[in-house]
Amino acid sequence: MTLSNGEPNFVGTMCSWNYVRYTCGCEKQSEFIQCEKWNGTIGKCKKLVKGGSKASSNYCPTHLIADGLGGTIWKIDPETNTAVGPSE
């Protein structure tokens, strides 16, 4: 089985990481999935492959501003990923 880009799909036959894609462009590892061989054990494949990815409507924590740090926090239009005005 191959992916749409022509690369082999090893998910299920090799241990893999799933990813989350944030609107800021960052991609972070999320759930780790063991292959059939290692499922239920403390083992893993020597080589890990990239599994599926899920799009998030949020920015990653690194690109967010904590409340009280000053500056203006803007609302972002999720459709266009552009600032539409300061939040209240």
PDB file of C-alpha atoms in Angstrom:
ATOM      1  CA  MET A   1       0.000   0.000   0.000  1.00  0.00           C
ATOM      2  CA  THR A   2       1.294   3.475  -0.841  1.00  0.00           C
ATOM      3  CA  LEU A   3       0.478   7.033   0.191  1.00  0.00           C
ATOM      4  CA  SER A   4      -0.804   9.650  -2.262  1.00  0.00           C
ATOM      5  CA  ASN A   5       2.782  10.927  -2.718  1.00  0.00           C
ATOM      6  CA  GLY A   6       3.945   7.454  -3.792  1.00  0.00           C
ATOM      7  CA  GLU A   7       5.812   6.617  -0.564  1.00  0.00           C
ATOM      8  CA  PRO A   8       5.128   3.249   1.077  1.00  0.00           C
ATOM      9  CA  ASN A   9       2.551   3.254   3.879  1.00  0.00           C
ATOM     10  CA  PHE A  10       4.116   1.447   6.848  1.00  0.00           C
ATOM     11  CA  VAL A  11       1.440   2.450   9.388  1.00  0.00           C
ATOM     12  CA  GLY A  12       0.274  -0.708  11.156  1.00  0.00           C
ATOM     13  CA  THR A  13       3.323  -2.681  10.069  1.00  0.00           C
ATOM     14  CA  MET A  14       5.775  -0.359  11.854  1.00  0.00           C
ATOM     15  CA  CYS A  15       5.470   1.698  15.031  1.00  0.00           C
ATOM     16  CA  SER A  16       4.424   5.262  14.242  1.00  0.00           C
ATOM     17  CA  TRP A  17       3.772   8.745  15.639  1.00  0.00           C
ATOM     18  CA  ASN A  18       0.613  10.653  14.839  1.00  0.00           C
ATOM     19  CA  TYR A  19       0.924  14.433  14.502  1.00  0.00           C
ATOM     20  CA  VAL A  20      -1.148  17.556  15.119  1.00  0.00           C
ATOM     21  CA  ARG A  21      -0.865  20.416  12.581  1.00  0.00           C
ATOM     22  CA  TYR A  22      -1.593  23.816  14.150  1.00  0.00           C
ATOM     23  CA  THR A  23      -2.823  26.902  12.287  1.00  0.00           C
ATOM     24  CA  CYS A  24       0.505  28.649  13.001  1.00  0.00           C
ATOM     25  CA  GLY A  25       2.197  26.044  10.798  1.00  0.00           C
ATOM     26  CA  CYS A  26       3.808  24.022  13.579  1.00  0.00           C
ATOM     27  CA  GLU A  27       3.481  20.259  13.617  1.00  0.00           C
ATOM     28  CA  LYS A  28       3.878  18.388  16.918  1.00  0.00           C
ATOM     29  CA  GLN A  29       3.985  14.694  17.754  1.00  0.00           C
ATOM     30  CA  SER A  30       0.903  13.388  19.507  1.00  0.00           C
ATOM     31  CA  GLU A  31      -0.135   9.765  19.966  1.00  0.00           C
ATOM     32  CA  PHE A  32       2.448   6.981  19.587  1.00  0.00           C
ATOM     33  CA  ILE A  33       1.077   3.779  18.066  1.00  0.00           C
ATOM     34  CA  GLN A  34       2.767   0.395  18.334  1.00  0.00           C
ATOM     35  CA  CYS A  35       2.705  -1.928  15.335  1.00  0.00           C
ATOM     36  CA  GLU A  36       0.974  -5.310  15.444  1.00  0.00           C
ATOM     37  CA  LYS A  37       4.232  -7.083  16.378  1.00  0.00           C
ATOM     38  CA  TRP A  38       4.915  -4.922  19.450  1.00  0.00           C
ATOM     39  CA  ASN A  39       1.347  -4.065  20.491  1.00  0.00           C
ATOM     40  CA  GLY A  40       0.811  -4.759  24.194  1.00  0.00           C
ATOM     41  CA  THR A  41       4.534  -5.061  24.982  1.00  0.00           C
ATOM     42  CA  ILE A  42       7.218  -2.604  26.088  1.00  0.00           C
ATOM     43  CA  GLY A  43       8.971  -2.965  22.715  1.00  0.00           C
ATOM     44  CA  LYS A  44       8.981  -0.744  19.644  1.00  0.00           C
ATOM     45  CA  CYS A  45      10.381  -0.846  16.123  1.00  0.00           C
ATOM     46  CA  LYS A  46      13.956   0.343  15.643  1.00  0.00           C
ATOM     47  CA  LYS A  47      12.762   2.793  12.971  1.00  0.00           C
ATOM     48  CA  LEU A  48       9.618   4.845  13.665  1.00  0.00           C
ATOM     49  CA  VAL A  49       7.484   6.159  10.818  1.00  0.00           C
ATOM     50  CA  LYS A  50       5.281   9.228  10.574  1.00  0.00           C
ATOM     51  CA  GLY A  51       1.641   8.272  10.980  1.00  0.00           C
ATOM     52  CA  GLY A  52      -1.436  10.325  10.267  1.00  0.00           C
ATOM     53  CA  SER A  53      -1.884  13.986  11.052  1.00  0.00           C
ATOM     54  CA  LYS A  54      -4.841  15.928  12.391  1.00  0.00           C
ATOM     55  CA  ALA A  55      -5.476  19.615  11.709  1.00  0.00           C
ATOM     56  CA  SER A  56      -6.114  21.792  14.764  1.00  0.00           C
ATOM     57  CA  SER A  57      -7.996  25.086  14.698  1.00  0.00           C
ATOM     58  CA  ASN A  58      -5.651  26.426  17.402  1.00  0.00           C
ATOM     59  CA  TYR A  59      -2.166  27.877  17.459  1.00  0.00           C
ATOM     60  CA  CYS A  60       0.461  25.771  19.235  1.00  0.00           C
ATOM     61  CA  PRO A  61       1.328  26.811  22.821  1.00  0.00           C
ATOM     62  CA  THR A  62       4.672  28.246  21.670  1.00  0.00           C
ATOM     63  CA  HIS A  63       2.954  30.811  19.435  1.00  0.00           C
ATOM     64  CA  LEU A  64       0.346  31.953  21.973  1.00  0.00           C
ATOM     65  CA  ILE A  65       0.711  34.953  24.306  1.00  0.00           C
ATOM     66  CA  ALA A  66      -0.029  34.334  27.978  1.00  0.00           C
ATOM     67  CA  ASP A  67      -2.637  36.567  29.600  1.00  0.00           C
ATOM     68  CA  GLY A  68      -1.081  39.480  31.480  1.00  0.00           C
ATOM     69  CA  LEU A  69       2.149  39.688  29.482  1.00  0.00           C
ATOM     70  CA  GLY A  70       1.110  42.905  27.776  1.00  0.00           C
ATOM     71  CA  GLY A  71       0.493  43.722  24.165  1.00  0.00           C
ATOM     72  CA  THR A  72      -2.697  43.367  22.191  1.00  0.00           C
ATOM     73  CA  ILE A  73      -4.186  39.946  21.692  1.00  0.00           C
ATOM     74  CA  TRP A  74      -5.987  39.784  18.345  1.00  0.00           C
ATOM     75  CA  LYS A  75      -8.851  37.586  17.229  1.00  0.00           C
ATOM     76  CA  ILE A  76      -7.952  35.362  14.283  1.00  0.00           C
ATOM     77  CA  ASP A  77     -10.383  34.452  11.509  1.00  0.00           C
ATOM     78  CA  PRO A  78     -10.017  30.644  11.228  1.00  0.00           C
ATOM     79  CA  GLU A  79     -11.081  30.671   7.570  1.00  0.00           C
ATOM     80  CA  THR A  80      -8.375  33.085   6.400  1.00  0.00           C
ATOM     81  CA  ASN A  81      -5.933  32.795   9.335  1.00  0.00           C
ATOM     82  CA  THR A  82      -5.742  36.607   9.502  1.00  0.00           C
ATOM     83  CA  ALA A  83      -6.210  39.075  12.359  1.00  0.00           C
ATOM     84  CA  VAL A  84      -9.681  40.652  12.426  1.00  0.00           C
ATOM     85  CA  GLY A  85      -9.433  42.886  15.507  1.00  0.00           C
ATOM     86  CA  PRO A  86      -8.390  42.971  19.135  1.00  0.00           C
ATOM     87  CA  SER A  87     -10.160  40.642  21.543  1.00  0.00           C
ATOM     88  CA  GLU A  88     -12.024  42.222  24.430  1.00  0.00           C
TER      89      GLU A  88
END
